[in-house]
Tab-separated table of C-alpha atoms and ligand atoms in Angstrom:
chain	number	residue	atom	x	y	z
A	20	MET	CA	-76.106	-108.578	-133.372
A	21	ALA	CA	-77.202	-105.977	-130.768
A	22	GLU	CA	-78.478	-102.881	-132.535
A	23	SER	CA	-78.580	-99.597	-130.684
A	24	LEU	CA	-78.729	-95.983	-131.743
A	25	HIS	CA	-75.427	-95.377	-129.980
A	26	SER	CA	-73.602	-97.679	-132.305
A	27	PRO	CA	-75.190	-97.064	-135.667
A	28	ILE	CA	-74.931	-98.969	-138.905
A	29	VAL	CA	-73.639	-97.042	-141.907
A	30	ALA	CA	-75.346	-98.288	-145.070
A	31	LYS	CA	-73.901	-97.592	-148.522
A	32	PHE	CA	-75.852	-98.069	-151.738
A	33	GLY	CA	-74.001	-98.251	-155.053
A	34	GLY	CA	-75.055	-96.912	-158.444
A	35	THR	CA	-77.400	-99.746	-159.437
A	36	SER	CA	-79.118	-99.505	-156.026
A	37	VAL	CA	-80.101	-95.885	-156.792
A	38	ALA	CA	-80.361	-96.257	-160.565
A	39	ASP	CA	-84.059	-95.423	-160.808
A	40	PHE	CA	-87.216	-94.850	-158.754
A	41	ASP	CA	-87.870	-98.562	-158.088
A	42	ALA	CA	-84.247	-99.226	-157.111
A	43	MET	CA	-84.341	-96.214	-154.753
A	44	ASN	CA	-87.510	-97.566	-153.137
A	45	ARG	CA	-85.965	-101.013	-152.683
A	46	SER	CA	-82.957	-99.343	-151.039
A	47	ALA	CA	-85.302	-97.242	-148.878
A	48	ASP	CA	-87.049	-100.475	-147.769
A	49	ILE	CA	-83.680	-101.843	-146.621
A	50	VAL	CA	-82.836	-98.649	-144.718
A	51	LEU	CA	-86.237	-98.531	-143.027
A	52	SER	CA	-86.174	-102.206	-142.068
A	53	ASN	CA	-83.402	-101.628	-139.525
A	54	ALA	CA	-83.630	-98.788	-136.991
A	55	ALA	CA	-79.871	-98.970	-136.386
A	56	VAL	CA	-79.211	-97.611	-139.886
A	57	ARG	CA	-78.796	-93.892	-139.194
A	58	LEU	CA	-76.411	-92.819	-141.904
A	59	VAL	CA	-76.851	-93.623	-145.584
A	60	VAL	CA	-74.051	-93.078	-148.111
A	61	LEU	CA	-74.978	-93.047	-151.797
A	62	SER	CA	-73.249	-93.304	-155.145
A	63	ALA	CA	-74.492	-91.502	-158.226
A	64	SER	CA	-77.318	-93.205	-160.154
A	65	ALA	CA	-75.812	-95.927	-162.400
A	66	GLY	CA	-74.236	-94.485	-165.539
A	67	VAL	CA	-74.177	-90.859	-164.376
A	68	THR	CA	-70.509	-90.777	-163.251
A	69	ASN	CA	-69.350	-92.216	-166.590
A	70	LEU	CA	-71.338	-89.551	-168.448
A	71	LEU	CA	-69.888	-86.809	-166.238
A	72	VAL	CA	-66.340	-88.115	-166.775
A	73	ALA	CA	-66.975	-88.010	-170.543
A	74	LEU	CA	-68.154	-84.382	-170.225
A	75	ALA	CA	-65.105	-83.495	-168.143
A	76	GLU	CA	-62.827	-84.760	-170.927
A	77	GLY	CA	-64.157	-81.828	-172.941
A	78	LYS	CA	-63.738	-83.595	-176.275
A	79	ASP	CA	-66.289	-83.693	-179.023
A	80	PRO	CA	-68.764	-80.840	-178.394
A	81	ASP	CA	-71.386	-82.691	-180.502
A	82	ARG	CA	-71.502	-85.460	-177.910
A	83	ARG	CA	-71.878	-82.920	-175.080
A	84	ALA	CA	-75.574	-82.311	-175.673
A	85	PHE	CA	-76.127	-86.061	-175.925
A	86	HIS	CA	-74.386	-86.765	-172.591
A	87	LEU	CA	-76.268	-83.920	-170.891
A	88	ASP	CA	-79.595	-85.229	-172.219
A	89	GLU	CA	-78.784	-88.709	-170.995
A	90	ILE	CA	-78.029	-87.445	-167.454
A	91	ARG	CA	-81.252	-85.401	-167.498
A	92	ARG	CA	-83.214	-88.428	-168.698
A	93	ILE	CA	-81.880	-90.653	-165.866
A	94	GLN	CA	-82.678	-88.094	-163.146
A	95	TYR	CA	-86.023	-86.943	-164.611
A	96	ALA	CA	-87.197	-90.582	-164.771
A	97	ILE	CA	-86.973	-90.560	-160.958
A	98	ILE	CA	-88.544	-87.109	-160.517
A	99	ASP	CA	-91.465	-88.060	-162.813
A	100	ARG	CA	-92.441	-90.848	-160.420
A	101	LEU	CA	-92.547	-88.534	-157.364
A	102	ALA	CA	-95.975	-87.296	-156.317
A	103	ASP	CA	-94.846	-83.826	-155.328
A	104	SER	CA	-91.943	-82.924	-157.544
A	105	GLN	CA	-91.863	-79.196	-158.231
A	106	VAL	CA	-89.223	-78.149	-155.690
A	107	ILE	CA	-86.900	-81.064	-156.333
A	108	ARG	CA	-87.210	-80.582	-160.108
A	109	GLU	CA	-86.050	-76.992	-159.682
A	110	GLU	CA	-83.123	-78.155	-157.553
A	111	ILE	CA	-82.071	-80.818	-160.050
A	112	ASP	CA	-82.474	-78.310	-162.895
A	113	ARG	CA	-80.040	-75.989	-161.119
A	114	MET	CA	-77.555	-78.876	-160.876
A	115	LEU	CA	-78.044	-79.703	-164.564
A	116	ASP	CA	-77.426	-76.047	-165.506
A	117	ASN	CA	-74.244	-76.140	-163.468
A	118	ILE	CA	-73.150	-79.342	-165.204
A	119	ALA	CA	-73.783	-77.730	-168.613
A	120	MET	CA	-71.763	-74.655	-167.653
A	121	LEU	CA	-68.837	-76.705	-166.284
A	122	SER	CA	-68.882	-78.943	-169.379
A	123	GLU	CA	-68.531	-75.892	-171.594
A	124	ALA	CA	-65.572	-74.785	-169.488
A	125	ALA	CA	-64.057	-78.277	-169.880
A	126	GLY	CA	-64.471	-77.890	-173.656
A	127	LEU	CA	-62.123	-74.897	-173.468
A	128	ALA	CA	-59.604	-76.296	-170.974
A	129	THR	CA	-59.703	-79.436	-168.888
A	130	SER	CA	-58.267	-79.740	-165.395
A	131	HIS	CA	-58.342	-82.300	-162.626
A	132	ALA	CA	-60.067	-79.800	-160.316
A	133	LEU	CA	-62.762	-79.139	-162.911
A	134	THR	CA	-63.254	-82.883	-163.456
A	135	ASP	CA	-63.877	-83.427	-159.742
A	136	GLU	CA	-66.260	-80.469	-159.544
A	137	LEU	CA	-68.203	-81.891	-162.488
A	138	VAL	CA	-68.349	-85.541	-161.435
A	139	SER	CA	-69.385	-84.650	-157.863
A	140	HIS	CA	-72.790	-83.649	-159.254
A	141	GLY	CA	-73.727	-87.323	-159.675
A	142	GLU	CA	-73.667	-87.985	-155.935
A	143	LEU	CA	-75.161	-84.545	-155.131
A	144	MET	CA	-78.184	-85.311	-157.336
A	145	SER	CA	-78.748	-88.930	-156.262
A	146	THR	CA	-78.742	-87.947	-152.572
A	147	LEU	CA	-81.203	-85.080	-153.140
A	148	LEU	CA	-83.540	-87.461	-154.994
A	149	PHE	CA	-83.256	-90.206	-152.371
A	150	VAL	CA	-84.184	-87.765	-149.580
A	151	GLU	CA	-87.283	-86.887	-151.602
A	152	VAL	CA	-88.198	-90.563	-152.075
A	153	LEU	CA	-87.950	-91.007	-148.280
A	154	ARG	CA	-89.892	-87.817	-147.499
A	155	GLN	CA	-92.733	-88.988	-149.687
A	156	ARG	CA	-92.797	-92.090	-147.523
A	157	GLN	CA	-93.219	-89.809	-144.470
A	158	VAL	CA	-89.688	-90.455	-143.221
A	159	THR	CA	-87.780	-87.620	-141.582
A	160	ALA	CA	-84.625	-87.628	-143.665
A	161	GLN	CA	-81.971	-84.924	-143.863
A	162	TRP	CA	-79.599	-84.253	-146.746
A	163	PHE	CA	-76.045	-83.709	-145.561
A	164	ASP	CA	-73.194	-82.296	-147.640
A	165	ILE	CA	-70.304	-84.652	-146.881
A	166	ARG	CA	-67.785	-82.027	-148.052
A	167	LYS	CA	-68.304	-80.319	-144.681
A	168	VAL	CA	-66.533	-83.209	-142.929
A	169	MET	CA	-64.648	-85.140	-145.630
A	170	ARG	CA	-61.597	-82.874	-145.847
A	171	THR	CA	-58.953	-84.158	-148.208
A	172	ASN	CA	-55.633	-83.160	-149.729
A	173	ASP	CA	-55.763	-81.536	-153.151
A	174	ARG	CA	-54.828	-84.560	-155.236
A	175	PHE	CA	-57.877	-84.197	-157.441
A	176	GLY	CA	-59.181	-87.480	-158.799
A	177	HIS	CA	-57.611	-89.558	-156.048
A	178	ALA	CA	-57.732	-87.352	-152.946
A	179	GLU	CA	-56.790	-88.724	-149.547
A	180	PRO	CA	-59.037	-87.812	-146.610
A	181	ASP	CA	-57.668	-86.413	-143.355
A	182	ILE	CA	-58.883	-89.006	-140.878
A	183	GLY	CA	-58.228	-86.894	-137.752
A	184	ILE	CA	-60.244	-83.946	-139.081
A	185	LEU	CA	-62.965	-86.310	-140.312
A	186	LYS	CA	-63.360	-87.728	-136.803
A	187	GLU	CA	-63.500	-84.282	-135.195
A	188	LEU	CA	-65.950	-82.816	-137.697
A	189	THR	CA	-68.113	-85.940	-137.725
A	190	HIS	CA	-68.506	-85.624	-133.974
A	191	SER	CA	-69.336	-81.941	-134.027
A	192	LEU	CA	-71.423	-81.741	-137.217
A	193	LEU	CA	-72.823	-85.156	-138.019
A	194	LEU	CA	-73.256	-87.089	-134.789
A	195	PRO	CA	-75.771	-84.646	-133.204
A	196	ARG	CA	-78.004	-84.904	-136.306
A	197	ILE	CA	-77.990	-88.678	-136.377
A	198	ASP	CA	-80.220	-88.943	-133.307
A	199	GLU	CA	-82.705	-86.494	-134.837
A	200	ALA	CA	-83.096	-87.813	-138.342
A	201	LEU	CA	-81.923	-90.309	-140.864
A	202	ILE	CA	-78.975	-88.712	-142.634
A	203	ILE	CA	-78.421	-89.149	-146.367
A	204	THR	CA	-75.032	-88.174	-147.721
A	205	GLN	CA	-72.698	-88.539	-150.688
A	206	GLY	CA	-69.984	-91.110	-151.150
A	207	PHE	CA	-66.914	-90.475	-153.300
A	208	ILE	CA	-66.584	-86.690	-152.820
A	209	GLY	CA	-64.761	-84.397	-150.417
A	210	SER	CA	-63.242	-80.935	-150.259
A	211	GLU	CA	-59.701	-79.597	-150.012
A	212	ALA	CA	-58.326	-76.721	-147.912
A	213	LYS	CA	-59.509	-73.995	-150.302
A	214	GLY	CA	-63.015	-75.477	-150.367
A	215	ARG	CA	-62.723	-76.957	-153.853
A	216	THR	CA	-64.464	-80.293	-154.427
A	217	THR	CA	-62.298	-83.408	-154.651
A	218	THR	CA	-63.034	-87.093	-155.325
A	219	LEU	CA	-61.576	-90.250	-153.812
A	220	GLY	CA	-61.182	-92.223	-157.074
A	221	ARG	CA	-63.639	-94.400	-158.986
A	222	GLY	CA	-65.700	-96.644	-156.740
A	223	GLY	CA	-64.759	-94.418	-153.779
A	224	SER	CA	-68.181	-94.447	-152.099
A	225	ASP	CA	-67.332	-97.732	-150.368
A	226	TYR	CA	-64.299	-95.989	-148.849
A	227	THR	CA	-66.451	-93.032	-147.714
A	228	ALA	CA	-68.860	-95.397	-145.939
A	229	ALA	CA	-65.997	-97.203	-144.205
A	230	LEU	CA	-64.372	-93.936	-143.100
A	231	LEU	CA	-67.666	-92.654	-141.715
A	232	GLY	CA	-68.255	-96.001	-140.011
A	233	GLU	CA	-64.884	-95.641	-138.322
A	234	ALA	CA	-65.501	-92.006	-137.317
A	235	LEU	CA	-68.902	-92.901	-135.815
A	236	LYS	CA	-67.670	-96.138	-134.197
A	237	ALA	CA	-70.351	-97.961	-136.157
A	238	GLN	CA	-71.337	-101.493	-135.225
A	239	ARG	CA	-71.288	-102.481	-138.902
A	240	ILE	CA	-70.821	-101.083	-142.391
A	241	ASP	CA	-73.318	-102.435	-144.907
A	242	ILE	CA	-72.391	-102.291	-148.596
A	243	TRP	CA	-75.494	-102.828	-150.745
A	244	THR	CA	-74.753	-103.554	-154.381
A	245	ASP	CA	-76.034	-105.650	-157.294
A	246	VAL	CA	-74.700	-109.064	-156.179
A	247	PRO	CA	-75.588	-110.872	-152.943
A	248	GLY	CA	-72.064	-110.902	-151.532
A	249	ILE	CA	-68.450	-111.525	-152.389
A	250	TYR	CA	-67.945	-114.503	-154.686
A	251	THR	CA	-64.996	-116.802	-155.397
A	252	THR	CA	-64.523	-114.657	-158.501
A	253	ASP	CA	-66.512	-112.054	-160.436
A	254	PRO	CA	-69.815	-113.845	-161.201
A	255	ARG	CA	-70.021	-111.845	-164.441
A	256	VAL	CA	-66.905	-113.655	-165.655
A	257	VAL	CA	-67.649	-117.053	-164.099
A	258	PRO	CA	-71.395	-117.579	-163.499
A	259	GLU	CA	-70.594	-120.747	-161.452
A	260	ALA	CA	-68.648	-118.680	-158.883
A	261	LYS	CA	-69.749	-119.399	-155.320
A	262	ARG	CA	-70.706	-116.917	-152.645
A	263	ILE	CA	-68.301	-116.692	-149.701
A	264	ASP	CA	-70.387	-116.403	-146.502
A	265	GLU	CA	-67.557	-115.212	-144.265
A	266	ILE	CA	-64.173	-113.860	-145.236
A	267	SER	CA	-61.365	-112.249	-143.250
A	268	PHE	CA	-60.382	-108.584	-143.618
A	269	GLU	CA	-57.002	-109.675	-144.967
A	270	GLU	CA	-58.426	-111.899	-147.694
A	271	ALA	CA	-61.076	-109.382	-148.759
A	272	ALA	CA	-58.520	-106.558	-148.773
A	273	GLU	CA	-56.276	-108.618	-151.078
A	274	MET	CA	-59.243	-109.253	-153.371
A	275	ALA	CA	-60.109	-105.552	-153.505
A	276	THR	CA	-56.486	-104.516	-154.045
A	277	PHE	CA	-56.140	-106.888	-156.962
A	278	GLY	CA	-59.234	-105.702	-158.759
A	279	ALA	CA	-62.379	-107.341	-157.327
A	280	LYS	CA	-64.623	-104.367	-158.097
A	281	ILE	CA	-67.102	-105.335	-155.408
A	282	LEU	CA	-65.095	-103.258	-152.894
A	283	HIS	CA	-62.954	-100.149	-153.427
A	284	PRO	CA	-59.354	-101.144	-152.520
A	285	ALA	CA	-59.164	-98.786	-149.513
A	286	THR	CA	-62.525	-99.805	-148.013
A	287	LEU	CA	-61.152	-102.268	-145.533
A	288	LEU	CA	-58.425	-100.029	-144.089
A	289	PRO	CA	-60.761	-98.188	-141.673
A	290	ALA	CA	-62.674	-101.394	-140.969
A	291	VAL	CA	-59.477	-103.248	-140.003
A	292	ARG	CA	-58.155	-100.308	-137.957
A	293	SER	CA	-61.347	-100.160	-135.927
A	294	ASP	CA	-62.387	-103.805	-136.190
A	295	ILE	CA	-65.802	-103.048	-137.672
A	296	PRO	CA	-67.419	-105.892	-139.636
A	297	VAL	CA	-68.482	-105.150	-143.195
A	298	PHE	CA	-71.536	-106.809	-144.725
A	299	VAL	CA	-71.944	-107.040	-148.510
A	300	GLY	CA	-75.385	-107.830	-149.937
A	301	SER	CA	-77.692	-107.194	-152.876
A	302	SER	CA	-80.258	-104.406	-152.690
A	303	LYS	CA	-82.222	-106.267	-155.394
A	304	ASP	CA	-82.473	-109.322	-153.182
A	305	PRO	CA	-81.737	-108.415	-149.556
A	306	HIS	CA	-83.141	-111.733	-148.309
A	307	ALA	CA	-80.541	-113.683	-150.283
A	308	GLY	CA	-78.041	-112.950	-147.493
A	309	GLY	CA	-74.512	-111.885	-148.237
A	310	THR	CA	-70.901	-111.937	-147.115
A	311	LEU	CA	-69.635	-110.862	-143.718
A	312	VAL	CA	-66.087	-109.527	-143.763
A	313	CYS	CA	-64.610	-109.735	-140.281
A	314	ASN	CA	-61.414	-110.080	-138.324
A	315	LYS	CA	-61.053	-113.863	-138.323
A	316	THR	CA	-62.868	-116.760	-139.942
A	317	LEU	CA	-62.942	-120.434	-138.998
A	318	ASN	CA	-60.764	-122.769	-141.088
A	319	PRO	CA	-59.520	-120.336	-143.747
A	320	PRO	CA	-59.079	-122.363	-146.973
A	321	LEU	CA	-55.843	-122.591	-148.986
A	322	PHE	CA	-57.556	-121.120	-152.073
A	323	ARG	CA	-60.187	-118.442	-151.385
A	324	ALA	CA	-60.823	-116.460	-154.551
A	325	ILE	CA	-59.519	-115.148	-157.865
A	326	ALA	CA	-59.387	-111.445	-158.688
A	327	LEU	CA	-58.860	-109.861	-162.078
A	328	ARG	CA	-57.561	-106.401	-162.907
A	329	ARG	CA	-57.521	-105.299	-166.516
A	330	ARG	CA	-55.611	-102.523	-168.299
A	331	GLN	CA	-52.267	-103.249	-166.702
A	332	THR	CA	-48.980	-101.987	-168.095
A	333	LEU	CA	-45.638	-103.766	-167.780
A	334	LEU	CA	-42.489	-101.658	-167.733
A	335	THR	CA	-39.218	-103.484	-168.254
A	336	LEU	CA	-36.144	-101.416	-167.458
A	337	HIS	CA	-32.771	-102.599	-168.746
A	338	SER	CA	-29.448	-101.177	-167.663
A	339	LEU	CA	-25.940	-102.532	-167.416
A	340	ASN	CA	-25.496	-100.075	-164.538
A	341	MET	CA	-27.551	-102.460	-162.474
A	342	LEU	CA	-24.681	-104.948	-162.506
A	343	GLN	CA	-23.042	-104.788	-159.092
A	344	ALA	CA	-24.308	-101.243	-158.598
A	345	ARG	CA	-26.260	-99.946	-155.660
A	346	GLY	CA	-29.089	-97.455	-155.682
A	347	PHE	CA	-30.449	-98.079	-159.202
A	348	LEU	CA	-33.807	-99.362	-157.974
A	349	ALA	CA	-34.010	-96.548	-155.425
A	350	GLU	CA	-33.688	-94.047	-158.255
A	351	VAL	CA	-36.364	-95.830	-160.308
A	352	PHE	CA	-38.785	-95.861	-157.388
A	353	ASN	CA	-38.066	-92.207	-156.665
A	354	ILE	CA	-39.128	-91.285	-160.180
A	355	LEU	CA	-42.242	-93.462	-159.975
A	356	ALA	CA	-43.202	-91.964	-156.605
A	357	ARG	CA	-42.877	-88.424	-157.968
A	358	HIS	CA	-45.328	-89.437	-160.698
A	359	TYR	CA	-47.736	-91.019	-158.190
A	360	ILE	CA	-47.242	-94.477	-159.710
A	361	SER	CA	-47.674	-97.336	-157.335
A	362	VAL	CA	-46.003	-100.535	-158.404
A	363	ASP	CA	-47.906	-103.796	-158.031
A	364	LEU	CA	-45.734	-106.666	-159.164
A	365	ILE	CA	-42.000	-106.676	-159.552
A	366	THR	CA	-39.380	-109.178	-160.729
A	367	THR	CA	-35.681	-108.585	-161.238
A	368	SER	CA	-32.719	-110.107	-163.057
A	369	GLU	CA	-29.056	-109.115	-163.208
A	370	VAL	CA	-29.554	-106.257	-165.638
A	371	SER	CA	-33.287	-105.673	-165.786
A	372	VAL	CA	-36.308	-105.109	-163.646
A	373	ALA	CA	-39.915	-105.678	-164.698
A	374	LEU	CA	-42.756	-103.981	-162.879
A	375	THR	CA	-46.469	-103.654	-163.412
A	376	MET	CA	-48.492	-100.558	-162.828
A	377	ASP	CA	-52.105	-99.594	-162.977
A	378	THR	CA	-51.853	-96.652	-165.375
A	379	THR	CA	-55.276	-95.337	-164.430
A	380	GLY	CA	-53.991	-94.946	-160.835
A	381	SER	CA	-57.652	-95.559	-159.855
A	382	THR	CA	-58.302	-91.873	-160.399
A	383	SER	CA	-61.709	-90.441	-161.215
A	384	SER	CA	-60.674	-89.301	-164.689
A	385	SER	CA	-59.667	-91.643	-167.479
A	386	VAL	CA	-56.288	-89.944	-168.010
A	387	SER	CA	-53.295	-92.354	-168.099
A	388	LEU	CA	-50.488	-91.905	-165.575
A	389	LEU	CA	-47.985	-93.220	-168.111
A	390	THR	CA	-46.965	-89.790	-169.350
A	391	THR	CA	-44.210	-88.714	-171.712
A	392	SER	CA	-42.431	-86.925	-168.874
A	393	LEU	CA	-42.343	-90.143	-166.808
A	394	LEU	CA	-40.939	-92.110	-169.751
A	395	THR	CA	-38.368	-89.393	-170.473
A	396	GLU	CA	-37.140	-89.430	-166.875
A	397	LEU	CA	-36.873	-93.212	-166.809
A	398	SER	CA	-35.163	-93.274	-170.232
A	399	SER	CA	-32.414	-91.005	-168.934
A	400	LEU	CA	-31.561	-93.815	-166.500
A	401	CYS	CA	-32.074	-96.969	-168.558
A	402	ARG	CA	-33.676	-98.527	-171.634
A	403	VAL	CA	-37.435	-98.722	-171.141
A	404	GLU	CA	-39.813	-101.221	-172.717
A	405	VAL	CA	-43.564	-100.742	-172.368
A	406	GLU	CA	-46.148	-103.490	-172.860
A	407	GLU	CA	-49.798	-102.549	-172.541
A	408	ASN	CA	-53.140	-104.308	-172.434
A	409	LEU	CA	-52.128	-106.973	-169.959
A	410	ALA	CA	-54.249	-108.335	-167.124
A	411	LEU	CA	-53.274	-109.092	-163.562
A	412	ILE	CA	-54.815	-112.223	-162.130
A	413	ALA	CA	-54.441	-112.781	-158.398
A	414	LEU	CA	-55.134	-116.036	-156.667
A	415	ILE	CA	-56.048	-115.161	-153.089
A	416	GLY	CA	-55.668	-117.670	-150.292
A	417	ASN	CA	-54.093	-118.502	-146.970
A	418	LYS	CA	-50.575	-119.706	-146.181
A	419	LEU	CA	-50.024	-120.120	-149.923
A	420	SER	CA	-46.289	-119.696	-149.679
A	421	GLN	CA	-46.021	-122.463	-147.074
A	422	ALA	CA	-48.115	-125.026	-148.980
A	423	CYS	CA	-46.857	-127.764	-151.293
A	424	GLY	CA	-48.277	-128.388	-154.766
A	425	VAL	CA	-49.616	-124.860	-155.354
A	426	GLY	CA	-47.516	-124.546	-158.522
A	427	LYS	CA	-48.946	-127.758	-159.958
A	428	ASP	CA	-52.560	-126.821	-159.120
A	429	VAL	CA	-52.176	-123.439	-160.752
A	430	PHE	CA	-49.781	-123.867	-163.657
A	431	GLY	CA	-50.712	-127.450	-164.484
A	432	VAL	CA	-53.901	-126.205	-166.157
A	433	LEU	CA	-52.484	-123.062	-167.741
A	434	ASP	CA	-50.217	-124.546	-170.408
A	435	PRO	CA	-52.285	-123.146	-173.338
A	436	PHE	CA	-51.522	-119.612	-172.121
A	437	ASN	CA	-48.573	-117.262	-172.163
A	438	ILE	CA	-47.822	-116.235	-168.573
A	439	ARG	CA	-45.871	-113.031	-168.935
A	440	LEU	CA	-44.851	-112.623	-165.284
A	441	ILE	CA	-45.332	-114.453	-161.981
A	442	CYS	CA	-45.124	-113.140	-158.402
A	443	TYR	CA	-45.238	-115.594	-155.542
A	444	GLY	CA	-43.780	-115.673	-152.084
A	445	ALA	CA	-43.866	-112.072	-150.889
A	446	SER	CA	-47.282	-112.554	-149.326
A	447	SER	CA	-48.731	-115.776	-148.011
A	448	HIS	CA	-52.104	-114.512	-149.215
A	449	ASN	CA	-51.564	-114.240	-152.970
A	450	LEU	CA	-50.024	-115.605	-156.112
A	451	CYS	CA	-50.150	-113.178	-159.038
A	452	LEU	CA	-49.904	-113.699	-162.771
A	453	LEU	CA	-49.725	-111.296	-165.663
A	454	VAL	CA	-51.324	-112.500	-168.887
A	455	PRO	CA	-52.284	-110.922	-172.234
A	456	GLY	CA	-55.529	-108.977	-171.820
A	457	GLN	CA	-57.380	-111.070	-174.408
A	458	ASP	CA	-56.672	-114.312	-172.487
A	459	ALA	CA	-57.636	-112.972	-169.049
A	460	GLU	CA	-61.207	-114.274	-168.809
A	461	GLN	CA	-60.247	-117.703	-170.126
A	462	VAL	CA	-57.406	-117.961	-167.602
A	463	VAL	CA	-59.773	-117.000	-164.764
A	464	LYS	CA	-62.378	-119.532	-165.955
A	465	THR	CA	-59.790	-122.311	-166.256
A	466	LEU	CA	-58.240	-121.594	-162.859
A	467	HIS	CA	-61.631	-121.271	-161.185
A	468	HIS	CA	-62.812	-124.542	-162.640
A	469	ASN	CA	-59.686	-126.330	-161.408
A	470	LEU	CA	-59.496	-124.769	-157.936
A	471	PHE	CA	-63.164	-124.185	-157.021
A	472	GLY	CA	-65.129	-126.235	-159.579
B	503	LIG	P1	-71.667	-100.634	-156.879
B	503	LIG	O1	-72.056	-99.709	-157.959
B	503	LIG	O2	-72.813	-101.126	-156.069
B	503	LIG	O3	-70.527	-100.114	-156.044
B	503	LIG	P2	-69.810	-102.250	-158.402
B	503	LIG	O4	-70.139	-102.430	-159.846
B	503	LIG	O5	-68.758	-101.286	-158.035
B	503	LIG	O6	-71.164	-101.950	-157.619
B	503	LIG	O7	-69.414	-103.681	-157.766
B	503	LIG	C1	-70.256	-104.782	-157.943
B	503	LIG	C2	-69.725	-105.661	-159.059
B	503	LIG	O8	-68.472	-106.196	-158.662
B	503	LIG	C3	-70.547	-106.887	-159.359
B	503	LIG	O9	-71.586	-106.605	-160.252
B	503	LIG	C4	-69.530	-107.864	-159.929
B	503	LIG	O10	-69.588	-107.941	-161.330
B	503	LIG	C5	-68.193	-107.252	-159.544
B	503	LIG	N1	-67.302	-108.204	-158.866
B	503	LIG	C6	-65.987	-108.351	-159.137
B	503	LIG	N2	-65.449	-109.309	-158.393
B	503	LIG	C7	-66.427	-109.807	-157.609
B	503	LIG	C8	-66.486	-110.827	-156.622
B	503	LIG	N3	-65.404	-111.539	-156.285
B	503	LIG	N4	-67.674	-111.077	-156.017
B	503	LIG	C9	-68.768	-110.368	-156.352
B	503	LIG	N5	-68.782	-109.387	-157.281
B	503	LIG	C10	-67.629	-109.101	-157.912
B	504	LIG	N1	-69.998	-92.717	-158.539
B	504	LIG	C1	-68.598	-93.034	-158.382
B	504	LIG	C2	-68.162	-94.034	-159.449
B	504	LIG	O1	-68.957	-94.415	-160.283
B	504	LIG	C3	-68.272	-93.523	-156.998
B	504	LIG	C4	-68.932	-94.821	-156.600
B	504	LIG	O2	-69.882	-95.247	-157.233
B	504	LIG	O3	-68.481	-95.418	-155.623
B	504	LIG	O4	-67.027	-94.390	-159.470
B	505	LIG	MG1	-68.467	-99.961	-156.458
């Protein structure tokens, strides 16, 4: 691949890749090994976002000091390994003071805006520390506050960036710096019209890197994480899973949408729009290779991968009004849209409709979207049944709906399990099942063994 400064590579490092001093140095080695990498997007050090989310919940003041100490310990462990650390220690201390102050405020009253302000400190601190690691290696690196260009709406916790403004501001504010120095910036965070900090939802740093790649017309977006590529299923669930060397945008996007945590669900949108390949590799073992996600692959297989998404809720709505009536579903979807619920799977019968939703809504906080007001509104229309703790398992492939024997291959091995709901046929790329949460891993293992074993 031709590598020139005019078409840079955007490299993103996830939490484990900036977890501590050694991880940061391994990530720095990767950045410095390729002159085309001009923009680096970082997550917070592993564990820090979870601790900040816990602080933002404001519960349990006794735990507050413990969470604060834990964040301090993670960041100090990096500072303690730096040769010249006085200035950066003062900077990180200021951030820690801010976190303590905001946590106290959250103890009095929580809000989505406050949560985003708090959790943004993870990425602000990791990027400051990474710049310092690079500077001590005599590299000219510049810290850049992404909030200057990543303008979003004010849906705190799951904010949507304004792509037009991002392009304009990237060209005026970021592009000129890229030729001068290596730029280190934050994933996951942005700012709304009034200047308040927003976040793009958990795992959102991948999306930031892809958006910046698009704005800069990057030649490639590199996602460095803790596994050397995208596998046929989560290798933590099935250690025998196999690495996929090349996968199409469509297949990888389906995987991400249906829960493969390796990529944030929105990551591939900018990449597809601008046809920019995405590489996924391990910062622990960069020489192990990885997966290239690109427009088309040779001989796409019938079965490509299995994705798993936990914590799914099934709503079953019953109403005799559905019989021969028009507009019932429109009303249901109107209510769901007002509550920002996106529906994943749906099946209908004469008098009922069953639909699954991700109640976390992929937001940065852990607050459920299944609120009393949503249930009250739906109950005024129909009888509502709620089943929680289900898991969505998606079999991803190609031309699935045109193939013969898919049902036998999939369901033939699943007779020990209760399959609560099946969706097949809407997309030729997936077949989805809903199963009880406690059976999910066993279903994935069984399916994987039969289809990829
Ligand atoms: P990062 O912090 O670098 O963004 P994540 O934890 O978000 O990393 O994503 C990497 C994790 O994704 C892996 O550790 C793995 O357990 C999980 N994962 C889920 N599905 C897959 C898959 N199909 N292939 C590889 N990893 C997967
Ligand atoms: N730090 C954020 C999270 O843990 C964003 C990211 O890592 O992509 O969700
Ligand atoms: Mg991630």
